């Protein structure tokens, strides 16, 4: 069946089976391979994408359910080719990753957190990423990355993006 | 070691170059490899732990849309050779699909190939197999009994390996010691379980007669093993090393998957993609870890000095051998841990059972062995009423005793264990930590401090192969690097393996930059495919800082020496009379001066200016032998295992609500000494990640089989990986004792944390439980078992 998706601020019309998951659709139909599949049963968080700015598991959602919503994948996070977002750059600064497989989900989770809570506590950060499994890092440098990103965002000139439906 | 005293790039906080592509989602993992005409594989699993296959009916599956083939074991076994056994056990034959008989629940009996993975899965459900159920055995001790049903009838028993080593005068040391303690500890079957499952894409080109392989792989001699099983010339298999691997920590060995996909690609003349789903990965990816029972006896003096140890390690390898039995061999290289135990009797027993096959897991068997050794130290302390750290201090090898020869034949390179312990205790404020434990206890909690000290043997060679298999004469486990400086003066270097998060590109660039005094960020690192590669053995055995770092160092040093020769030749002076520095070479005490690009131009364009018999161009290679690893084992089983030995010392404070039985970390400190640190961020990450992995092994993770032989931890709901909630903030206390055996003084760190964390966590829990008089001696110590044990102990009081 035909689905109209809004992915990374672009309209995409795709033909999928009703059972096709959103992650398979993003990867196979749209070639957005930055979103990864780790467990395909909603635990590991490697397939995290943003739906209207909030992290969701693209393996637990069908492509047809995403019709009409704004979807953001990791490919849309970098402001320009070769240029990192503040959050991405902070992950590089603290080495908040190793193999890189869970990283797109972690970065998107962090981007969403920092839009919701610009000045998160360690507990806020831990809570936000607790739905994303990283097998390499033991999370320490990920927590450091997000804390660093929060600090840098606070000191940056970037206009604050407000999540729709949330108080500014 | 010819280390510069002050490093310019090594040891400095520098970014990890690989990170940029990953944070942007621009890594290239195997699932991202898409080839025209590619078809997909789904596997049909056995429902039985042991059964004879009567018939496999694929008619309904073949009639499904998009299906190209259904292949079962009989067809495959006729076309490929069995996969390599590590031990000399020719009748334990292993093929990618079960042949005639299934040997564990989930074992693949047939492969279904279709245009899409979904179509292949649909069709796989329609493959009808009929079986005659056979008796099975799951428990290692039952499997060891002579009357046990053999998993491989042709082999005659379940025993793959049963060897007793005696190193030193064990009988005398036991006779002379006033005290002995015997105990059993059990290491549950867990694994590294990377977030990315194993996957492979294979394409056969019949016109060039070449098999192209892209895989999520971390396997020594991978291309050779594929070629051998597929009966292809080795130079007809081309493995692409420029595939990012989404975590491995040892397990991504994928030979069976690759042989199967390779056969299918040739038979169908289509590119074939086999990517495990999570269930296939956990049940039949053949990637479980050690499953081990230790029976340990130690003989010691009244002051806590341990004189001798007897250890029997019984390992349940599962249905097939592979490299798993070698995981009983590698710990021989650190069988006494950091302690001066004078003699050891070590019986290594490896049995088959009707569980999934094992694969190499981080530390290659060392973490379970460390858990057993550390338990022994805690038990000795308890028996004598001594402080646990004091017993460790009394038994530690002293700084001035290195290089130190242990009874089993390995010479430890260097260490300063007492200082690391002192630094950790100062950092943690040891009296305050003990006070905190008492405060927690006063609040009604069970609270305990865990201690562990252990070694990380590193620089992996393969000495355990000849140790356990007399037909194997391997005495090198080399690694290589090639550096080319192009005609415009830019430096490009090669590495000849895939990486799974270790930062090898950063490692090689940093070392080459250090030697050549060039900004590492200006050095390009590339990964040729296996046919264009120099010899190597992949990132196993915590070896790459030592071996890839070493190869890169030597290749760069050769390049530097070539430049010096060229310069001295121009200046008409001795090579000793020039100074190499960033940007060029100067004549010492003379007018000669050549810039980097001058030298490059001479090498590339001015043959007439080169010293006699020098080859033009600027290219060097180095194939590096593992330091110290040249000798085969002695007949009594003494061998130099790995060259370097990192040290770690864990101190952990845990609190347990007695009603809940859930251990919570209140403090986690590790002292870590891995010699010279090449990239601090990478080593820190490895250490923290290893601890998290060790906490999982200690508290959460186990592949559990029910008494019917069904694996019941098949999803991440049942096999629980630690999240950010379970892992505490860890404090690292650094120390640096350089290794005398490596180019920069570096040692390995890829297994750090994981090797000592399980022992430390168990130690903390047992310290917490001590007032109740109970001891947990099997890992993982999960909440239900712990809360039940606490409840039973309280009820009986």
mmCIF file of N, CA and C in Angstrom, chain A residues 19 27-28 33-34 36-41 43-44 46 74-75 82 84 88-89 91-93 95 97-101 103-104 107 122 126-127 129-130 133 135-141 144 152, chain B residues 15-16 19-20 22-26 29 31-32 34 118 122 191-193 195-196 245-247 249 278 500-501 681-682 684-686 688-689 692-693 701 715-717 721-725 727 729:
data_model
loop_
_atom_site.group_PDB
_atom_site.id
_atom_site.type_symbol
_atom_site.label_atom_id
_atom_site.label_comp_id
_atom_site.label_asym_id
_atom_site.label_seq_id
_atom_site.Cartn_x
_atom_site.Cartn_y
_atom_site.Cartn_z
ATOM 1 N N UNK A 19 2.548 -4.757 6.726
ATOM 2 C CA UNK A 19 3.334 -5.229 7.876
ATOM 3 C C UNK A 19 4.738 -4.620 7.930
ATOM 4 N N UNK A 27 15.049 2.222 5.903
ATOM 5 C CA UNK A 27 16.297 1.662 5.399
ATOM 6 C C UNK A 27 16.156 1.151 3.959
ATOM 7 N N UNK A 28 15.103 0.354 3.741
ATOM 8 C CA UNK A 28 14.996 -0.357 2.458
ATOM 9 C C UNK A 28 14.344 0.503 1.372
ATOM 10 N N UNK A 33 20.087 4.512 5.835
ATOM 11 C CA UNK A 33 20.661 3.389 6.580
ATOM 12 C C UNK A 33 21.335 3.816 7.887
ATOM 13 N N UNK A 34 21.243 5.082 8.232
ATOM 14 C CA UNK A 34 21.777 5.510 9.531
ATOM 15 C C UNK A 34 20.953 4.981 10.696
ATOM 16 N N UNK A 36 19.481 1.988 12.629
ATOM 17 C CA UNK A 36 19.935 0.596 12.685
ATOM 18 C C UNK A 36 18.915 -0.309 13.371
ATOM 19 N N UNK A 37 18.958 -1.586 13.026
ATOM 20 C CA UNK A 37 18.121 -2.557 13.718
ATOM 21 C C UNK A 37 19.006 -3.418 14.610
ATOM 22 N N UNK A 38 18.650 -3.470 15.884
ATOM 23 C CA UNK A 38 19.453 -4.261 16.812
ATOM 24 C C UNK A 38 18.721 -5.465 17.335
ATOM 25 N N UNK A 39 17.478 -5.271 17.803
ATOM 26 C CA UNK A 39 16.752 -6.412 18.383
ATOM 27 C C UNK A 39 15.418 -6.642 17.695
ATOM 28 N N UNK A 40 14.880 -5.628 17.081
ATOM 29 C CA UNK A 40 13.579 -5.706 16.413
ATOM 30 C C UNK A 40 12.465 -6.165 17.343
ATOM 31 N N UNK A 41 12.688 -5.991 18.665
ATOM 32 C CA UNK A 41 11.553 -6.184 19.570
ATOM 33 C C UNK A 41 11.488 -5.104 20.645
ATOM 34 N N UNK A 43 13.626 -3.285 22.524
ATOM 35 C CA UNK A 43 14.412 -3.161 23.751
ATOM 36 C C UNK A 43 15.657 -2.293 23.548
ATOM 37 N N UNK A 44 16.380 -2.492 22.457
ATOM 38 C CA UNK A 44 17.746 -1.957 22.399
ATOM 39 C C UNK A 44 17.808 -0.487 21.994
ATOM 40 N N UNK A 46 18.351 0.879 19.100
ATOM 41 C CA UNK A 46 19.231 1.243 17.978
ATOM 42 C C UNK A 46 18.454 1.885 16.837
ATOM 43 N N UNK A 74 18.732 10.240 11.777
ATOM 44 C CA UNK A 74 20.072 10.751 12.063
ATOM 45 C C UNK A 74 20.637 11.543 10.884
ATOM 46 N N UNK A 75 20.210 11.190 9.679
ATOM 47 C CA UNK A 75 20.749 11.868 8.501
ATOM 48 C C UNK A 75 20.440 13.365 8.499
ATOM 49 N N UNK A 82 29.487 17.146 6.363
ATOM 50 C CA UNK A 82 30.796 17.328 6.978
ATOM 51 C C UNK A 82 30.787 18.220 8.209
ATOM 52 N N UNK A 84 29.168 18.973 11.981
ATOM 53 C CA UNK A 84 28.443 18.283 13.041
ATOM 54 C C UNK A 84 27.543 19.238 13.812
ATOM 55 N N UNK A 88 26.332 16.153 18.234
ATOM 56 C CA UNK A 88 27.241 15.210 17.562
ATOM 57 C C UNK A 88 28.695 15.515 17.895
ATOM 58 N N UNK A 89 29.006 16.795 17.892
ATOM 59 C CA UNK A 89 30.380 17.204 18.175
ATOM 60 C C UNK A 89 30.764 16.845 19.614
ATOM 61 N N UNK A 91 29.628 14.315 21.314
ATOM 62 C CA UNK A 91 29.899 12.865 21.333
ATOM 63 C C UNK A 91 31.328 12.585 20.831
ATOM 64 N N UNK A 92 31.762 13.348 19.850
ATOM 65 C CA UNK A 92 33.144 13.167 19.369
ATOM 66 C C UNK A 92 34.148 13.654 20.407
ATOM 67 N N UNK A 93 33.820 14.734 21.082
ATOM 68 C CA UNK A 93 34.749 15.316 22.047
ATOM 69 C C UNK A 93 35.014 14.370 23.220
ATOM 70 N N UNK A 95 34.303 11.126 23.163
ATOM 71 C CA UNK A 95 34.347 9.741 22.646
ATOM 72 C C UNK A 95 33.188 8.937 23.256
ATOM 73 N N UNK A 97 31.176 6.914 22.267
ATOM 74 C CA UNK A 97 30.789 5.806 21.391
ATOM 75 C C UNK A 97 32.033 4.963 21.140
ATOM 76 N N UNK A 98 31.819 3.792 20.618
ATOM 77 C CA UNK A 98 32.950 3.004 20.119
ATOM 78 C C UNK A 98 32.602 2.453 18.738
ATOM 79 N N UNK A 99 31.783 1.409 18.702
ATOM 80 C CA UNK A 99 31.526 0.794 17.386
ATOM 81 C C UNK A 99 30.602 1.640 16.533
ATOM 82 N N UNK A 100 29.818 2.502 17.145
ATOM 83 C CA UNK A 100 28.973 3.408 16.385
ATOM 84 C C UNK A 100 27.608 2.860 16.009
ATOM 85 N N UNK A 101 27.296 1.667 16.446
ATOM 86 C CA UNK A 101 26.041 1.062 15.987
ATOM 87 C C UNK A 101 24.824 1.634 16.715
ATOM 88 N N UNK A 103 24.891 4.498 18.129
ATOM 89 C CA UNK A 103 25.129 5.939 18.214
ATOM 90 C C UNK A 103 24.031 6.803 17.572
ATOM 91 N N UNK A 104 23.541 6.483 16.378
ATOM 92 C CA UNK A 104 22.470 7.330 15.835
ATOM 93 C C UNK A 104 21.270 7.429 16.774
ATOM 94 N N UNK A 107 22.271 9.684 19.716
ATOM 95 C CA UNK A 107 22.343 11.109 19.344
ATOM 96 C C UNK A 107 20.938 11.699 19.237
ATOM 97 N N UNK A 122 22.327 14.699 35.857
ATOM 98 C CA UNK A 122 22.819 13.378 35.462
ATOM 99 C C UNK A 122 21.661 12.373 35.434
ATOM 100 N N UNK A 126 20.618 9.985 32.350
ATOM 101 C CA UNK A 126 20.575 8.528 32.500
ATOM 102 C C UNK A 126 19.188 8.007 32.161
ATOM 103 N N UNK A 127 18.194 8.710 32.658
ATOM 104 C CA UNK A 127 16.821 8.277 32.406
ATOM 105 C C UNK A 127 16.516 8.319 30.903
ATOM 106 N N UNK A 129 18.557 8.091 28.308
ATOM 107 C CA UNK A 129 19.254 7.104 27.471
ATOM 108 C C UNK A 129 19.077 5.672 27.981
ATOM 109 N N UNK A 130 18.323 5.502 29.049
ATOM 110 C CA UNK A 130 18.204 4.156 29.612
ATOM 111 C C UNK A 130 17.423 3.231 28.691
ATOM 112 N N UNK A 133 20.405 0.762 24.473
ATOM 113 C CA UNK A 133 21.491 -0.100 24.949
ATOM 114 C C UNK A 133 22.769 0.216 24.168
ATOM 115 N N UNK A 135 26.605 -1.377 24.136
ATOM 116 C CA UNK A 135 27.365 -2.503 24.670
ATOM 117 C C UNK A 135 28.844 -2.169 24.792
ATOM 118 N N UNK A 136 29.255 -1.061 24.171
ATOM 119 C CA UNK A 136 30.685 -0.741 24.153
ATOM 120 C C UNK A 136 31.139 0.110 25.329
ATOM 121 N N UNK A 137 30.400 1.176 25.630
ATOM 122 C CA UNK A 137 30.974 2.274 26.419
ATOM 123 C C UNK A 137 30.715 2.193 27.910
ATOM 124 N N UNK A 138 29.731 1.399 28.317
ATOM 125 C CA UNK A 138 29.339 1.478 29.724
ATOM 126 C C UNK A 138 28.674 2.805 30.066
ATOM 127 N N UNK A 139 28.324 3.566 29.041
ATOM 128 C CA UNK A 139 27.521 4.788 29.114
ATOM 129 C C UNK A 139 28.253 6.015 29.665
ATOM 130 N N UNK A 140 29.387 5.847 30.337
ATOM 131 C CA UNK A 140 30.024 6.977 31.018
ATOM 132 C C UNK A 140 30.299 8.143 30.092
ATOM 133 N N UNK A 141 30.949 7.864 28.947
ATOM 134 C CA UNK A 141 31.300 8.969 28.054
ATOM 135 C C UNK A 141 30.091 9.461 27.251
ATOM 136 N N UNK A 144 28.692 11.971 29.670
ATOM 137 C CA UNK A 144 29.563 13.159 29.592
ATOM 138 C C UNK A 144 29.266 13.962 28.326
ATOM 139 N N UNK A 152 27.266 23.487 26.033
ATOM 140 C CA UNK A 152 27.610 24.214 24.813
ATOM 141 C C UNK A 152 26.384 24.824 24.136
ATOM 142 N N UNK B 15 41.024 13.515 19.667
ATOM 143 C CA UNK B 15 39.761 12.902 19.231
ATOM 144 C C UNK B 15 40.001 11.594 18.489
ATOM 145 N N UNK B 16 38.974 10.784 18.486
ATOM 146 C CA UNK B 16 39.026 9.502 17.795
ATOM 147 C C UNK B 16 38.435 9.717 16.399
ATOM 148 N N UNK B 19 34.967 8.513 15.029
ATOM 149 C CA UNK B 19 33.699 8.940 15.628
ATOM 150 C C UNK B 19 32.851 9.800 14.693
ATOM 151 N N UNK B 20 33.502 10.611 13.863
ATOM 152 C CA UNK B 20 32.748 11.548 13.019
ATOM 153 C C UNK B 20 31.716 10.846 12.141
ATOM 154 N N UNK B 22 30.370 7.974 12.578
ATOM 155 C CA UNK B 22 29.324 7.267 13.326
ATOM 156 C C UNK B 22 28.277 8.212 13.911
ATOM 157 N N UNK B 23 28.693 9.370 14.413
ATOM 158 C CA UNK B 23 27.690 10.282 14.990
ATOM 159 C C UNK B 23 26.768 10.839 13.904
ATOM 160 N N UNK B 24 27.227 10.767 12.672
ATOM 161 C CA UNK B 24 26.387 11.259 11.569
ATOM 162 C C UNK B 24 25.565 10.133 10.933
ATOM 163 N N UNK B 25 25.682 8.920 11.485
ATOM 164 C CA UNK B 25 24.964 7.797 10.891
ATOM 165 C C UNK B 25 25.560 7.377 9.561
ATOM 166 N N UNK B 26 26.842 7.691 9.363
ATOM 167 C CA UNK B 26 27.485 7.402 8.079
ATOM 168 C C UNK B 26 28.504 6.275 8.183
ATOM 169 N N UNK B 29 27.919 -0.382 7.814
ATOM 170 C CA UNK B 29 27.803 -1.689 8.436
ATOM 171 C C UNK B 29 27.337 -2.694 7.384
ATOM 172 N N UNK B 31 24.799 -4.493 7.054
ATOM 173 C CA UNK B 31 23.414 -4.387 6.593
ATOM 174 C C UNK B 31 23.222 -3.217 5.636
ATOM 175 N N UNK B 32 24.217 -2.356 5.543
ATOM 176 C CA UNK B 32 24.129 -1.217 4.621
ATOM 177 C C UNK B 32 24.662 -1.576 3.230
ATOM 178 N N UNK B 34 24.356 -3.060 -0.128
ATOM 179 C CA UNK B 34 23.248 -3.480 -1.014
ATOM 180 C C UNK B 34 23.818 -3.769 -2.393
ATOM 181 N N UNK B 118 11.550 -10.926 4.421
ATOM 182 C CA UNK B 118 10.199 -11.254 4.885
ATOM 183 C C UNK B 118 9.666 -12.480 4.157
ATOM 184 N N UNK B 122 8.641 -16.054 5.828
ATOM 185 C CA UNK B 122 7.332 -16.677 5.603
ATOM 186 C C UNK B 122 7.507 -18.120 5.137
ATOM 187 N N UNK B 191 27.335 -14.018 27.167
ATOM 188 C CA UNK B 191 28.165 -13.674 26.013
ATOM 189 C C UNK B 191 28.256 -12.163 25.882
ATOM 190 N N UNK B 192 28.888 -11.741 24.810
ATOM 191 C CA UNK B 192 29.053 -10.297 24.638
ATOM 192 C C UNK B 192 27.827 -9.658 23.986
ATOM 193 N N UNK B 193 27.066 -10.420 23.226
ATOM 194 C CA UNK B 193 25.791 -9.990 22.648
ATOM 195 C C UNK B 193 25.854 -8.563 22.099
ATOM 196 N N UNK B 195 25.089 -5.210 19.955
ATOM 197 C CA UNK B 195 23.791 -4.687 19.514
ATOM 198 C C UNK B 195 23.552 -5.018 18.038
ATOM 199 N N UNK B 196 24.599 -5.032 17.245
ATOM 200 C CA UNK B 196 24.463 -5.512 15.869
ATOM 201 C C UNK B 196 24.660 -7.033 15.884
ATOM 202 N N UNK B 245 32.066 -2.808 12.035
ATOM 203 C CA UNK B 245 31.455 -3.905 12.786
ATOM 204 C C UNK B 245 30.781 -3.329 14.030
ATOM 205 N N UNK B 246 29.491 -3.618 14.171
ATOM 206 C CA UNK B 246 28.704 -3.024 15.259
ATOM 207 C C UNK B 246 28.864 -3.747 16.577
ATOM 208 N N UNK B 247 30.089 -3.787 17.053
ATOM 209 C CA UNK B 247 30.394 -4.466 18.316
ATOM 210 C C UNK B 247 30.690 -5.931 18.078
ATOM 211 N N UNK B 249 33.560 -7.800 20.558
ATOM 212 C CA UNK B 249 34.158 -8.194 21.840
ATOM 213 C C UNK B 249 34.486 -9.683 21.832
ATOM 214 N N UNK B 278 17.503 -11.233 15.883
ATOM 215 C CA UNK B 278 17.991 -11.366 17.263
ATOM 216 C C UNK B 278 17.787 -12.788 17.784
ATOM 217 N N UNK B 500 35.807 -3.150 15.297
ATOM 218 C CA UNK B 500 34.477 -3.140 15.913
ATOM 219 C C UNK B 500 34.455 -2.174 17.087
ATOM 220 N N UNK B 501 34.990 -0.984 16.855
ATOM 221 C CA UNK B 501 34.904 0.068 17.865
ATOM 222 C C UNK B 501 36.197 0.351 18.596
ATOM 223 N N UNK B 681 41.112 8.623 25.544
ATOM 224 C CA UNK B 681 39.656 8.467 25.444
ATOM 225 C C UNK B 681 39.288 7.036 25.086
ATOM 226 N N UNK B 682 40.078 6.410 24.230
ATOM 227 C CA UNK B 682 39.786 5.032 23.828
ATOM 228 C C UNK B 682 39.982 4.091 25.014
ATOM 229 N N UNK B 684 39.904 4.769 28.185
ATOM 230 C CA UNK B 684 38.843 5.012 29.168
ATOM 231 C C UNK B 684 37.551 4.301 28.749
ATOM 232 N N UNK B 685 37.207 4.438 27.490
ATOM 233 C CA UNK B 685 35.976 3.811 27.002
ATOM 234 C C UNK B 685 36.015 2.299 27.120
ATOM 235 N N UNK B 686 37.150 1.716 26.779
ATOM 236 C CA UNK B 686 37.287 0.265 26.889
ATOM 237 C C UNK B 686 37.101 -0.179 28.340
ATOM 238 N N UNK B 688 35.563 1.421 30.905
ATOM 239 C CA UNK B 688 34.190 1.596 31.381
ATOM 240 C C UNK B 688 33.262 0.576 30.731
ATOM 241 N N UNK B 689 33.459 0.348 29.447
ATOM 242 C CA UNK B 689 32.618 -0.618 28.743
ATOM 243 C C UNK B 689 32.842 -2.027 29.250
ATOM 244 N N UNK B 692 31.007 -2.436 32.530
ATOM 245 C CA UNK B 692 29.569 -2.614 32.298
ATOM 246 C C UNK B 692 29.269 -4.037 31.850
ATOM 247 N N UNK B 693 30.107 -4.533 30.975
ATOM 248 C CA UNK B 693 29.931 -5.898 30.485
ATOM 249 C C UNK B 693 30.107 -6.894 31.634
ATOM 250 N N UNK B 701 23.130 -11.449 33.086
ATOM 251 C CA UNK B 701 23.092 -12.123 31.787
ATOM 252 C C UNK B 701 23.350 -13.619 31.891
ATOM 253 N N UNK B 715 15.130 -13.546 24.129
ATOM 254 C CA UNK B 715 14.948 -12.147 23.735
ATOM 255 C C UNK B 715 15.623 -11.266 24.776
ATOM 256 N N UNK B 716 15.638 -9.968 24.508
ATOM 257 C CA UNK B 716 16.234 -9.044 25.477
ATOM 258 C C UNK B 716 15.313 -8.802 26.681
ATOM 259 N N UNK B 717 14.107 -9.416 26.658
ATOM 260 C CA UNK B 717 13.276 -9.394 27.860
ATOM 261 C C UNK B 717 13.797 -10.415 28.864
ATOM 262 N N UNK B 721 20.406 -7.037 29.134
ATOM 263 C CA UNK B 721 21.642 -6.283 28.979
ATOM 264 C C UNK B 721 21.581 -5.060 29.888
ATOM 265 N N UNK B 722 22.669 -4.727 30.545
ATOM 266 C CA UNK B 722 22.621 -3.558 31.428
ATOM 267 C C UNK B 722 22.342 -2.267 30.661
ATOM 268 N N UNK B 723 21.439 -1.474 31.203
ATOM 269 C CA UNK B 723 21.176 -0.145 30.637
ATOM 270 C C UNK B 723 21.918 0.887 31.489
ATOM 271 N N UNK B 724 21.728 2.146 31.143
ATOM 272 C CA UNK B 724 22.385 3.214 31.904
ATOM 273 C C UNK B 724 21.925 3.214 33.362
ATOM 274 N N UNK B 725 20.757 2.650 33.637
ATOM 275 C CA UNK B 725 20.291 2.581 35.029
ATOM 276 C C UNK B 725 21.107 1.596 35.864
ATOM 277 N N UNK B 727 24.302 0.684 35.371
ATOM 278 C CA UNK B 727 25.748 0.910 35.405
ATOM 279 C C UNK B 727 26.050 2.189 36.186
ATOM 280 N N UNK B 729 28.353 5.315 37.929
ATOM 281 C CA UNK B 729 29.443 6.183 37.513
ATOM 282 C C UNK B 729 30.736 5.543 38.045
#
